[in-house]
mmCIF file of C-alpha atoms and ligand atoms in Angstrom:
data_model
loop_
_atom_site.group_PDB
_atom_site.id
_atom_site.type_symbol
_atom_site.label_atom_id
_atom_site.label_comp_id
_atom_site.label_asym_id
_atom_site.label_seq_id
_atom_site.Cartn_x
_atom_site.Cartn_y
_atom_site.Cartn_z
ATOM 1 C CA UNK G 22 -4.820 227.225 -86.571
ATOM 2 C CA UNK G 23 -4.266 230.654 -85.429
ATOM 3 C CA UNK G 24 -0.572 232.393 -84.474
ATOM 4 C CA UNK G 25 -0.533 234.912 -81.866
ATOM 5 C CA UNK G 26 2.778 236.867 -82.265
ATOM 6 C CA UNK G 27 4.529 238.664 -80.096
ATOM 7 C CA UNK G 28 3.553 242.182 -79.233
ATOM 8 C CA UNK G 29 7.297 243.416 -79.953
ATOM 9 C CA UNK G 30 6.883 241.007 -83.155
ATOM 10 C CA UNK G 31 9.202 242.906 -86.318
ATOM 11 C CA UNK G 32 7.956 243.452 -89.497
ATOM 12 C CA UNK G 33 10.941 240.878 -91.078
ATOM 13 C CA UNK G 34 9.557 238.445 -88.218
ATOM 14 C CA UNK G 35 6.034 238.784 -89.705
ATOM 15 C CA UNK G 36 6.518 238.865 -93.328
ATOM 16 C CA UNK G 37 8.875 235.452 -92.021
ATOM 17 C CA UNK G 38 6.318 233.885 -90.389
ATOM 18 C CA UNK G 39 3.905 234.534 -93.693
ATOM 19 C CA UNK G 40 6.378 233.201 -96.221
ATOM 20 C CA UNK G 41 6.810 229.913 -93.805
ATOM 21 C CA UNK G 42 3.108 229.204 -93.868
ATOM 22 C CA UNK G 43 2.397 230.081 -97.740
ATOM 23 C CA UNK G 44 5.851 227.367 -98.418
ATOM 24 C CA UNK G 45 3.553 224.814 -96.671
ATOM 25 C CA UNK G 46 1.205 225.228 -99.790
ATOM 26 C CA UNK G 47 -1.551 226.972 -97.280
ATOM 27 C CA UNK G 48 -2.632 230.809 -96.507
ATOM 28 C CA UNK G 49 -1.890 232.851 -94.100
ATOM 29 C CA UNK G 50 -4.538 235.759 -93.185
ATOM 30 C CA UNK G 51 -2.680 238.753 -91.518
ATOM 31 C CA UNK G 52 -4.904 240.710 -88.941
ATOM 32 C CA UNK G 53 -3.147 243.635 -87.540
ATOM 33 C CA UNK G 54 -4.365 245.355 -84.128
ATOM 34 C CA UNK G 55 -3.568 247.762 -82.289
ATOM 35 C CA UNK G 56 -1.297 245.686 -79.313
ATOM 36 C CA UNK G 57 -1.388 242.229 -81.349
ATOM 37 C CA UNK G 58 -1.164 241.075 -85.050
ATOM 38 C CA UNK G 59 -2.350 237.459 -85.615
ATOM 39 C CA UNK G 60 -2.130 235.061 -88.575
ATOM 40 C CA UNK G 61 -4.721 233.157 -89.706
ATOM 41 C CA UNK G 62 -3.922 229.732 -91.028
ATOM 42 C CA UNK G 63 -6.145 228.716 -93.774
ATOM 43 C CA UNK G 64 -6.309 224.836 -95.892
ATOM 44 C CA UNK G 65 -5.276 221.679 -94.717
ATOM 45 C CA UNK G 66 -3.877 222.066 -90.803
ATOM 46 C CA UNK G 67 -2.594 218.114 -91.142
ATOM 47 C CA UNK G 68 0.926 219.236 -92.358
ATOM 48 C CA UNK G 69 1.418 221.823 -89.824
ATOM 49 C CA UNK G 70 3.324 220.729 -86.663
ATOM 50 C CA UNK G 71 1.959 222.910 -83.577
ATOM 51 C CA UNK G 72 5.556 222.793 -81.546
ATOM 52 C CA UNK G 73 7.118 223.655 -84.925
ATOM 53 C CA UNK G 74 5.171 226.910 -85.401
ATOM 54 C CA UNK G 75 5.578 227.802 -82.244
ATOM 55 C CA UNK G 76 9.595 227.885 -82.724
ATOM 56 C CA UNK G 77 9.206 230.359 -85.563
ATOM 57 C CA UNK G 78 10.857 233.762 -84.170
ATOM 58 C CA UNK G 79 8.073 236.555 -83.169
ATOM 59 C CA UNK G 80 5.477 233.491 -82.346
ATOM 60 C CA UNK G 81 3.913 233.658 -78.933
ATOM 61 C CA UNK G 82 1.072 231.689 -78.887
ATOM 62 C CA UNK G 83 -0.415 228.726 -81.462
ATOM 63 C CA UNK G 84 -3.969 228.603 -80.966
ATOM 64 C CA UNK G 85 -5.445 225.236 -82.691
ATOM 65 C CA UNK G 86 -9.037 225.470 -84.268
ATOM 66 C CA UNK G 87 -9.429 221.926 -83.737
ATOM 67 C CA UNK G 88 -8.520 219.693 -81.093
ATOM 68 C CA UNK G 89 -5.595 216.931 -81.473
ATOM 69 C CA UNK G 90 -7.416 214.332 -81.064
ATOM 70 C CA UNK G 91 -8.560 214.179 -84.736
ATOM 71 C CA UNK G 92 -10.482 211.270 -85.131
ATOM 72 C CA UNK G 93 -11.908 211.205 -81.515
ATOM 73 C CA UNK G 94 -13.424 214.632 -81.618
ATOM 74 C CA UNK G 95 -17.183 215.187 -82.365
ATOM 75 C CA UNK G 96 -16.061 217.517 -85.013
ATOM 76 C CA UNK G 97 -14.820 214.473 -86.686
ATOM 77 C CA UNK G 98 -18.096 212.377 -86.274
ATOM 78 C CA UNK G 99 -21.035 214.559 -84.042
ATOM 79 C CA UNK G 100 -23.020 211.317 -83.961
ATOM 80 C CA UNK G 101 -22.209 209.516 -80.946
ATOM 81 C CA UNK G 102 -20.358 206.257 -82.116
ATOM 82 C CA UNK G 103 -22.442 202.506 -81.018
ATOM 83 C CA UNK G 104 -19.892 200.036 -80.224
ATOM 84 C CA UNK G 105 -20.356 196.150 -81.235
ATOM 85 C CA UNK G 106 -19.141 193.828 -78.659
ATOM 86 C CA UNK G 107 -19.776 190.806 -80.481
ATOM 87 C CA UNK G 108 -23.713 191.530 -80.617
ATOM 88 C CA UNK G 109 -23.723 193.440 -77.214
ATOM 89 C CA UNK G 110 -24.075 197.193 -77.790
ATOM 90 C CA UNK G 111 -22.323 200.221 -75.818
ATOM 91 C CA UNK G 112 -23.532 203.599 -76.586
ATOM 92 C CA UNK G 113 -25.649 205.973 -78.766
ATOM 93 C CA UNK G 114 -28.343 204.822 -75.949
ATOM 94 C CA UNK G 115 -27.317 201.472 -75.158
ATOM 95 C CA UNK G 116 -26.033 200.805 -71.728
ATOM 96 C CA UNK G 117 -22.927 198.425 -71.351
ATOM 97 C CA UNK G 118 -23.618 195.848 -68.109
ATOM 98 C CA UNK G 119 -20.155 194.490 -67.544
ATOM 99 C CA UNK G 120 -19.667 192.691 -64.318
ATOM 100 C CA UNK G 121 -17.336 189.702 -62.866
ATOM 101 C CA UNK G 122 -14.556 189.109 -60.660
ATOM 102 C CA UNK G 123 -11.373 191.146 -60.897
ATOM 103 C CA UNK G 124 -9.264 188.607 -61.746
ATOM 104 C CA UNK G 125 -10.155 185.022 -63.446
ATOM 105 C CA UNK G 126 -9.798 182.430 -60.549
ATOM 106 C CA UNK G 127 -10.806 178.824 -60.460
ATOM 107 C CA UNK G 128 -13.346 177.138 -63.005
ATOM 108 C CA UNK G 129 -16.169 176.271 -60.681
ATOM 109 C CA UNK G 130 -16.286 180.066 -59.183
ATOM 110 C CA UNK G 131 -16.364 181.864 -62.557
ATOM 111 C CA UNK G 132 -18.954 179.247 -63.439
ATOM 112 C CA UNK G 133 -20.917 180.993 -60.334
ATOM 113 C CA UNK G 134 -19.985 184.110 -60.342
ATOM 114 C CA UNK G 135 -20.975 184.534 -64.595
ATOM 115 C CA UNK G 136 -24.123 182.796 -64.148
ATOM 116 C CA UNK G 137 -25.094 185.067 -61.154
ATOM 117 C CA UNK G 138 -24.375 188.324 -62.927
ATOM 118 C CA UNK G 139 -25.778 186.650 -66.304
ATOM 119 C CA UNK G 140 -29.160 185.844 -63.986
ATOM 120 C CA UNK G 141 -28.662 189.811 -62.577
ATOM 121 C CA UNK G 142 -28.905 191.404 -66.062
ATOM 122 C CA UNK G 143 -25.512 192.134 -67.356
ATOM 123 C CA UNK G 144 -23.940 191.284 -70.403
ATOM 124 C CA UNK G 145 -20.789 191.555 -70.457
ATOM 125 C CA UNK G 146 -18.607 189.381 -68.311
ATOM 126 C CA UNK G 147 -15.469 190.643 -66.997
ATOM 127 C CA UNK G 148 -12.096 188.902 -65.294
ATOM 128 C CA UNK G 149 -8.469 189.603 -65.101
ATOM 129 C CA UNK G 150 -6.046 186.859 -67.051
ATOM 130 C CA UNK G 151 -3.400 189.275 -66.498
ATOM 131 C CA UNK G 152 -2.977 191.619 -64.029
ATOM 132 C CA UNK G 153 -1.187 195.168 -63.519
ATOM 133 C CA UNK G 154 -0.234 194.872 -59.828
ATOM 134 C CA UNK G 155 1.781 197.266 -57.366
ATOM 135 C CA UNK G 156 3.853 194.683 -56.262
ATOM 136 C CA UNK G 157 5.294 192.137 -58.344
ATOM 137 C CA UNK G 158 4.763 189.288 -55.320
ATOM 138 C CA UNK G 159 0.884 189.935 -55.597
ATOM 139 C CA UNK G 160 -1.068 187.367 -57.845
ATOM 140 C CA UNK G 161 -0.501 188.462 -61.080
ATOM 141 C CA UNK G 162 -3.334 186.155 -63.386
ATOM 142 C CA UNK G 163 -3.306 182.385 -64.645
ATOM 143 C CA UNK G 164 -2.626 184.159 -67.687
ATOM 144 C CA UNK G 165 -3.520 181.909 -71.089
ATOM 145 C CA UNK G 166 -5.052 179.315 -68.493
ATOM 146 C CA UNK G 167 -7.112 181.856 -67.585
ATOM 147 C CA UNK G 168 -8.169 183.192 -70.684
ATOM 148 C CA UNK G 169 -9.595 179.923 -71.797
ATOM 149 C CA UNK G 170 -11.547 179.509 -68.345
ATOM 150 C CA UNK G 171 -13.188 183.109 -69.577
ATOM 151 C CA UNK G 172 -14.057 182.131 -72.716
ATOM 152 C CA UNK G 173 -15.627 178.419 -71.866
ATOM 153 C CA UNK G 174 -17.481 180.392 -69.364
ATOM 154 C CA UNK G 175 -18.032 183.438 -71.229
ATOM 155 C CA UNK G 176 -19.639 180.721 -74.157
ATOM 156 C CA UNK G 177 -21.386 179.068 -71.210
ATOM 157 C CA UNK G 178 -23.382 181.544 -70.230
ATOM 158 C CA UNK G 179 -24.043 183.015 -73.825
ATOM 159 C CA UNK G 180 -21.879 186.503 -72.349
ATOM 160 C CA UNK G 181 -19.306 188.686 -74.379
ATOM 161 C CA UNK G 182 -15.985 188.242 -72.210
ATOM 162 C CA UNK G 183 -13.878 191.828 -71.493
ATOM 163 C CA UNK G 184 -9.824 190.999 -70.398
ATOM 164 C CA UNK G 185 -7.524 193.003 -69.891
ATOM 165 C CA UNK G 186 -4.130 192.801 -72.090
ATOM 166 C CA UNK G 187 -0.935 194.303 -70.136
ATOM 167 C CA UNK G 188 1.708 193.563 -72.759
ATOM 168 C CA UNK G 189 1.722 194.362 -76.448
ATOM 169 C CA UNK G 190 3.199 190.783 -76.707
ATOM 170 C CA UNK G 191 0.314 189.166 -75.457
ATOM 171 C CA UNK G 192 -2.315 191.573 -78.064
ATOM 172 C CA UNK G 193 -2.618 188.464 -80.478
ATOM 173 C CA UNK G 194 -2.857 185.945 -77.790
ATOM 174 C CA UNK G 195 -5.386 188.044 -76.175
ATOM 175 C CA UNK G 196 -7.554 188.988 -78.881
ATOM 176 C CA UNK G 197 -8.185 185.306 -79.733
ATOM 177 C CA UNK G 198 -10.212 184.517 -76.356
ATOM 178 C CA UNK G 199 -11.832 187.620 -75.880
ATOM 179 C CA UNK G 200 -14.603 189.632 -77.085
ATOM 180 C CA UNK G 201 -13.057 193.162 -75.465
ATOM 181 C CA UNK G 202 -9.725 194.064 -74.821
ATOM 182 C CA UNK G 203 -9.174 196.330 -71.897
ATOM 183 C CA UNK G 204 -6.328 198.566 -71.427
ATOM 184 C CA UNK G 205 -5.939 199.414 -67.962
ATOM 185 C CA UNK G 206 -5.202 202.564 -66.120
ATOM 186 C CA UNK G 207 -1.844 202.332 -65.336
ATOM 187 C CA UNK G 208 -1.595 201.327 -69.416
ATOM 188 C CA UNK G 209 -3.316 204.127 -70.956
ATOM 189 C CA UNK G 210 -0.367 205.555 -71.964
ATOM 190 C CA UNK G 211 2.004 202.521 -72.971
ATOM 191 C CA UNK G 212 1.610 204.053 -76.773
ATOM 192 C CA UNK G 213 2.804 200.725 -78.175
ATOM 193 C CA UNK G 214 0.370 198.480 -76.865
ATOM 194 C CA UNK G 215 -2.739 201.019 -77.716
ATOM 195 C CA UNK G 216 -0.911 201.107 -81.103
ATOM 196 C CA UNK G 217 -1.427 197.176 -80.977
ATOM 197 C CA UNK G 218 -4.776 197.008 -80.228
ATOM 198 C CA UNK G 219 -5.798 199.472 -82.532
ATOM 199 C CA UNK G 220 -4.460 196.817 -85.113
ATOM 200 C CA UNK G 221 -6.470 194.154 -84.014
ATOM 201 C CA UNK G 222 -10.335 194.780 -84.649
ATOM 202 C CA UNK G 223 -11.375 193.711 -81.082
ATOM 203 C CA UNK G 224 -13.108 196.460 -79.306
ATOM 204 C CA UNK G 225 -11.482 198.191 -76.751
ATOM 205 C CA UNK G 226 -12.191 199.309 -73.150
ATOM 206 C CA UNK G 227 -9.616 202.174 -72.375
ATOM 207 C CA UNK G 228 -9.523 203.303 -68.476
ATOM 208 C CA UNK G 229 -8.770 206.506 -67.648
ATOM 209 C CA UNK G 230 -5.058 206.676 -65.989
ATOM 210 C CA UNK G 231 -5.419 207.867 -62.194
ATOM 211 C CA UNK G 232 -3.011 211.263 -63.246
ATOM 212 C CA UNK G 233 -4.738 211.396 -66.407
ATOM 213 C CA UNK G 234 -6.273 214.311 -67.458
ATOM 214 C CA UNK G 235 -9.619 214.097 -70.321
ATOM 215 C CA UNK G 236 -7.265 215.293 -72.977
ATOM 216 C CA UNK G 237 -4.953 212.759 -72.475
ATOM 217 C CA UNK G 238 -7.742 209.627 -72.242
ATOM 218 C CA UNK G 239 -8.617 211.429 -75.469
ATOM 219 C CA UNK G 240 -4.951 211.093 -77.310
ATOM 220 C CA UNK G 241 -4.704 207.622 -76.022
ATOM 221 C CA UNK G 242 -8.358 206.811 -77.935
ATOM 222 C CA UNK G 243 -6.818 208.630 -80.707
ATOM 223 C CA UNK G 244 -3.625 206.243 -81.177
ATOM 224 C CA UNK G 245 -6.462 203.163 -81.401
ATOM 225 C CA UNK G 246 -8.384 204.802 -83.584
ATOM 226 C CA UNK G 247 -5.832 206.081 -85.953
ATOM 227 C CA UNK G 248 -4.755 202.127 -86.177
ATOM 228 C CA UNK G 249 -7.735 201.709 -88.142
ATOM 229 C CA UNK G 250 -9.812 200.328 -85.128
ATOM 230 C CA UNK G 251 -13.111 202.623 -84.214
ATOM 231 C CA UNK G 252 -14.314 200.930 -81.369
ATOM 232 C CA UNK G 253 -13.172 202.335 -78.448
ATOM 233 C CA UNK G 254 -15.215 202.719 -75.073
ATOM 234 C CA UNK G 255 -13.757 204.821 -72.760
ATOM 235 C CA UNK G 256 -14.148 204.274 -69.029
ATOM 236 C CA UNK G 257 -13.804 206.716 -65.934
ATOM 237 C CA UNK G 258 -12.628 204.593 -62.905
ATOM 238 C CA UNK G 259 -11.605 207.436 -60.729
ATOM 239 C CA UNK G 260 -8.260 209.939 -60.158
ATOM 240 C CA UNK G 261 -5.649 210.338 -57.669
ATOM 241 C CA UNK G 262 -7.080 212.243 -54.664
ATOM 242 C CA UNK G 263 -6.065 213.151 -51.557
ATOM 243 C CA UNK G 264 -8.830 211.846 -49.242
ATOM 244 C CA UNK G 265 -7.875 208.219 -48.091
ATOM 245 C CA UNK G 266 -11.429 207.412 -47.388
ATOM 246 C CA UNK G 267 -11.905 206.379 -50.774
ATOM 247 C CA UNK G 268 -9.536 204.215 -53.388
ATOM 248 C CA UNK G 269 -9.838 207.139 -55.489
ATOM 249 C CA UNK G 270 -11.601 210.274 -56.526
ATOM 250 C CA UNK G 271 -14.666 209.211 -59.041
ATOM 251 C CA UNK G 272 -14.476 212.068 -61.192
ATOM 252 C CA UNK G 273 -18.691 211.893 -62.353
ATOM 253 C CA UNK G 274 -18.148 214.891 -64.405
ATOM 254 C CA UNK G 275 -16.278 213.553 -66.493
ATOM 255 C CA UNK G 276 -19.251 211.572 -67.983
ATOM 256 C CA UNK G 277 -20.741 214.618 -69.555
ATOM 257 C CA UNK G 278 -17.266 216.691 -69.970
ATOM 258 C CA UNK G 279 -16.178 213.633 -72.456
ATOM 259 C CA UNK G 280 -19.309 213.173 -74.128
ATOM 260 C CA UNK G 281 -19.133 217.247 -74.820
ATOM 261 C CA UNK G 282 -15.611 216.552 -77.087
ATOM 262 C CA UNK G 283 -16.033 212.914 -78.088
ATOM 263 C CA UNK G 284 -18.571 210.293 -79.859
ATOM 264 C CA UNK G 285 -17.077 207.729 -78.080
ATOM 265 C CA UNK G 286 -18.961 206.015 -75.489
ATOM 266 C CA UNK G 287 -17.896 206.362 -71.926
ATOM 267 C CA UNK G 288 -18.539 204.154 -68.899
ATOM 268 C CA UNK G 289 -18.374 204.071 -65.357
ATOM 269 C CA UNK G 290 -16.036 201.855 -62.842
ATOM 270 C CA UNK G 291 -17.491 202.374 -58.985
ATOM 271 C CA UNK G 292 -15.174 199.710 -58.187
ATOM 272 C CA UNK G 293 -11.832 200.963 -58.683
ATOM 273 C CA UNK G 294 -13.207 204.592 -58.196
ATOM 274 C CA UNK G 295 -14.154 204.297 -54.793
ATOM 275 C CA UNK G 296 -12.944 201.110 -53.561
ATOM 276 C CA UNK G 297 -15.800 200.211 -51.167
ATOM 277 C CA UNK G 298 -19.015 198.401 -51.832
ATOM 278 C CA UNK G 299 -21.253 200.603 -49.496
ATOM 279 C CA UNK G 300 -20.272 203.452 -52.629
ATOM 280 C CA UNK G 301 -20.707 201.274 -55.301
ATOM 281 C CA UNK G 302 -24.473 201.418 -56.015
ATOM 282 C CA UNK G 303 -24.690 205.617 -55.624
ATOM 283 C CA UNK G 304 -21.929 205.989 -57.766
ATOM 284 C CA UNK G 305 -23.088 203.611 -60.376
ATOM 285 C CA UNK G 306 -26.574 205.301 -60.345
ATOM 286 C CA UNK G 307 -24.827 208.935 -60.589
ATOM 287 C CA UNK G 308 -22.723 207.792 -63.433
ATOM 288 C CA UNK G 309 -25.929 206.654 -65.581
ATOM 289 C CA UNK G 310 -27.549 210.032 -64.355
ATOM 290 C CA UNK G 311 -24.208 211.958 -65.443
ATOM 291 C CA UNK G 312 -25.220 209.969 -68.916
ATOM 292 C CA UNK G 313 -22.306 207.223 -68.732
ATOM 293 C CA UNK G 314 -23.127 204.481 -71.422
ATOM 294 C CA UNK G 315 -22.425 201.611 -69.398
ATOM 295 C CA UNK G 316 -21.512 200.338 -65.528
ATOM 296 C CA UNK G 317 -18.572 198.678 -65.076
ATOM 297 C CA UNK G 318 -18.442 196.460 -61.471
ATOM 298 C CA UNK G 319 -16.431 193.842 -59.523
ATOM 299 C CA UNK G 320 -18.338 190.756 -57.862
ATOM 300 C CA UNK G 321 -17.430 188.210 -56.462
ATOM 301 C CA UNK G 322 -19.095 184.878 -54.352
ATOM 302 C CA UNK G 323 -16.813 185.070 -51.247
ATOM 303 C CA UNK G 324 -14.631 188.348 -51.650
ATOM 304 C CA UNK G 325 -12.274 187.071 -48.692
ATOM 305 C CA UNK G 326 -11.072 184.642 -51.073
ATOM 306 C CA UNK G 327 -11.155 186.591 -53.730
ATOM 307 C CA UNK G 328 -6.822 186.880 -55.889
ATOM 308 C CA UNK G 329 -7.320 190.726 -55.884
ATOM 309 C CA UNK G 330 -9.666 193.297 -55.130
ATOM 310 C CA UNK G 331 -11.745 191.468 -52.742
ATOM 311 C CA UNK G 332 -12.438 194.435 -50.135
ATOM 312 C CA UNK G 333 -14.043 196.593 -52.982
ATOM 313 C CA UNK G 334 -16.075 193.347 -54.292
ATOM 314 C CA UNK G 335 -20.094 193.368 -54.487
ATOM 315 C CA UNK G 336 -21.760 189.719 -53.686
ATOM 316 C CA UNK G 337 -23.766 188.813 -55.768
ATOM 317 C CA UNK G 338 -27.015 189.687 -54.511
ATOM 318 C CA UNK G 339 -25.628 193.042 -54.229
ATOM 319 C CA UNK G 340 -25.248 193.377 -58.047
ATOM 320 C CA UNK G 341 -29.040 191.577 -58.965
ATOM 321 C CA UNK G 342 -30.378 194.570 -56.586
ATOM 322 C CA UNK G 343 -28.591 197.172 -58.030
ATOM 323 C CA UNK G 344 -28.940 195.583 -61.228
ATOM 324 C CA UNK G 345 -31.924 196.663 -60.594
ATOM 325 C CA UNK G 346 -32.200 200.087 -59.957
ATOM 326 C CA UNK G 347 -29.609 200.640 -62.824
ATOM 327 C CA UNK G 348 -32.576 199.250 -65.473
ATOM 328 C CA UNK G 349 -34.806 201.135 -63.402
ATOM 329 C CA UNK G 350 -32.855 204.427 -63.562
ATOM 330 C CA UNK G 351 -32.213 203.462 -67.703
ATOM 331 C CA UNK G 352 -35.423 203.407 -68.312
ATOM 332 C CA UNK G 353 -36.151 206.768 -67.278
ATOM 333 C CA UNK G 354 -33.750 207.656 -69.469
ATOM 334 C CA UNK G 355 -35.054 205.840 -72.060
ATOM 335 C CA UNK G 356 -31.796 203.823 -72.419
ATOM 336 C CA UNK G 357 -31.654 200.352 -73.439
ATOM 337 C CA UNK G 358 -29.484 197.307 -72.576
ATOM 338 C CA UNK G 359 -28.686 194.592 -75.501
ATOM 339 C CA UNK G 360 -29.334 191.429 -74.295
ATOM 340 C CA UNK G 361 -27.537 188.466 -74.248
ATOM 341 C CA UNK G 362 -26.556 188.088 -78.309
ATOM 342 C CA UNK G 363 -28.450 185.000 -79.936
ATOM 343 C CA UNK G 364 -25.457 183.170 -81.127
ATOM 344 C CA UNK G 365 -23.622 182.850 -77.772
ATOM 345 C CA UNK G 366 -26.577 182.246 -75.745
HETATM 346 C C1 PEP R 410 -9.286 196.020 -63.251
HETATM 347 O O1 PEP R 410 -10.197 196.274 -64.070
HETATM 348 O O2 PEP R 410 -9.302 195.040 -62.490
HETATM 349 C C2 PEP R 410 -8.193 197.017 -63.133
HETATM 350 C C3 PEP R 410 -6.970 196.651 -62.753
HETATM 351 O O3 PEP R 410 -8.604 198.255 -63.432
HETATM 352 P P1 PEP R 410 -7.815 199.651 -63.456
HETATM 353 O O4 PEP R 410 -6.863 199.543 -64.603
HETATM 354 O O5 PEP R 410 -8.903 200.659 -63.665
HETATM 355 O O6 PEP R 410 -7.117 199.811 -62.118
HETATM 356 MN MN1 MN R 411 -9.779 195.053 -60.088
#
């Protein structure tokens, strides 16, 4: 940590500001220039509270040597982290294929739907037991119903199933169905259920909020992880724009902009990023170009049926072609996708 002071800083004010630092137990390095004088902070930064230091008189500015997010930061780990989903694995060159309806529906069409994405090439199956929705007189999830239609299909079809948990209530409930709990955008920031999930030691998928910026996807990771549970993929499923031609604005470089401060693994959601299945394939391919370790997509059999999110779904033929081209484009990256883990299949 280094303190700027004040220009107009007095010599009480400094020798102040070194006595406060030195009664932490750590030392303070006085540099004195011509227009500034700054303070060096040296030892262990974990006691030192940044608003704190800031309030000492004759501080301008605390500059932090490293970043908040401790334990998410490549500083902290420069090896990008390979996260287990029950045998299925998501980063460190292993592409995530996660694909399914947004929300679990009926038995017979998840029994459909997983077996065409299963035939496709994913391996991770996705669906919605309880959903965040704008209005609370949408469909809002069978809830535990549905969790146990996800997992007899998930088992089924030998796939890893990713749900979504909406309620720090529901964490344990949750957590003993599915393989991946997701936190959703409009949850990144409810701090008690990430504090929940971190407790559990299912991995998690953690969306970007639409008004959230990188550092704050990377403080949310950080409450997991500081739980005591490391396996959290992040996933980029696009901002608040202004253009209404799109659901929102799929921010691609965020791909590489994350994997610059974290060895987490991030993925991509063309779905909820652009909200039309004409962009879905581009923006799936540009995310595994931008180096995203994983594709995250809606389908579904007969989206005009479909509880939520139909407009934005692919069919299913739609995914097995770009399917596809996503191997096709991992190859040339020399990425590889986990198949289907022995045990469930
Ligand atoms: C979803 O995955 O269906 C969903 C609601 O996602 P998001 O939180 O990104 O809107
Ligand atoms: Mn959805």
């Amino acid at each position: 940590m280094i303190l700027i002071l004040q220009s107009k800083a007095t010599d009480d004010q400094v020798d102040h500001v070194i006595e406060k630092v030195e009664s932490l137990g750590l030392k303070a390095h006085l540099s004195r220039g011509t227009y500034r004088t700054i303070v060096g902070i040296i030892g262990d930064e974990s006691k030192l509270s940044e608003e704190r230091l800031r309030s000492i008189p004759g501080v301008s500015e605390v500059v932090p040597v490293l970043p908040p997010y401790k334990l998410a930061s490549l500083e902290a780990h420069p090896e990008p982290s390979v996260v287990n989903v029950s045998g299925v694995q998501i980063g460190g060159g292993h592409l995530g294929m996660i694909a399914g309806p947004c929300s679990v529906e009926d038995a017979d069409r998840m029994h459909r739907i997983a077996k065409s994405v299963r035939d496709a090439g994913a391996n991770l199956f996705r669906g919605g037991a309880y959903k965040p929705r704008t209005s609370p007189y949408a469909f809002q999830g069978l809830g535990e119903d549905g969790l146990k239609i996800l997992r007899e299909v998930g088992d089924e079809y030998g796939m890893p199933i990713v749900t979504e948990v909406t309620d720090p209530r529901n964490v344990e409930l949750v957590a003993k169905y599915a393989d991946m709990l997701q936190v959703g955008a409009r949850n990144m920031q409810n701090f008690v259920l990430l504090t929940e999930v971190g407790r559990t030691s299912r991995p998690v998928l953690l969306k970007r909020g639409m008004s959230a910026t990188i550092k704050d996807l990377l403080m949310s990771a950080e409450y997991v992880l500081s739980q005591g549970n490391p396996n959290v993929v992040l996933c980029e499923r696009g901002i608040k724009g202004f253009d209404t031609i799109t659901r929102n604005l799929f921010d691609v470089a965020a791909v590489p902009a994350v994997k610059a401060l974290t060895h987490l693994p991030i993925i991509v959601d063309p779905s909820h990023a652009t909200g039309r299945p004409d962009l879905i394939p581009p923006c799936a391919l540009a995310g595994i170009a931008a180096g995203a370790d994983g594709v995250h997509v809606e389908v579904h059999d007969c989206p005009e049926e479909a509880k939520s999110d139909g407009p934005q779904a692919l069919l299913p033929d739609q995914y097995q072609e770009l399917a596809k081209q996503m191997r096709q484009l991992a190859e040339l990256f020399q990425k590889t996708i986990s198949p289907l883990p022995e045990a469930l299949a």
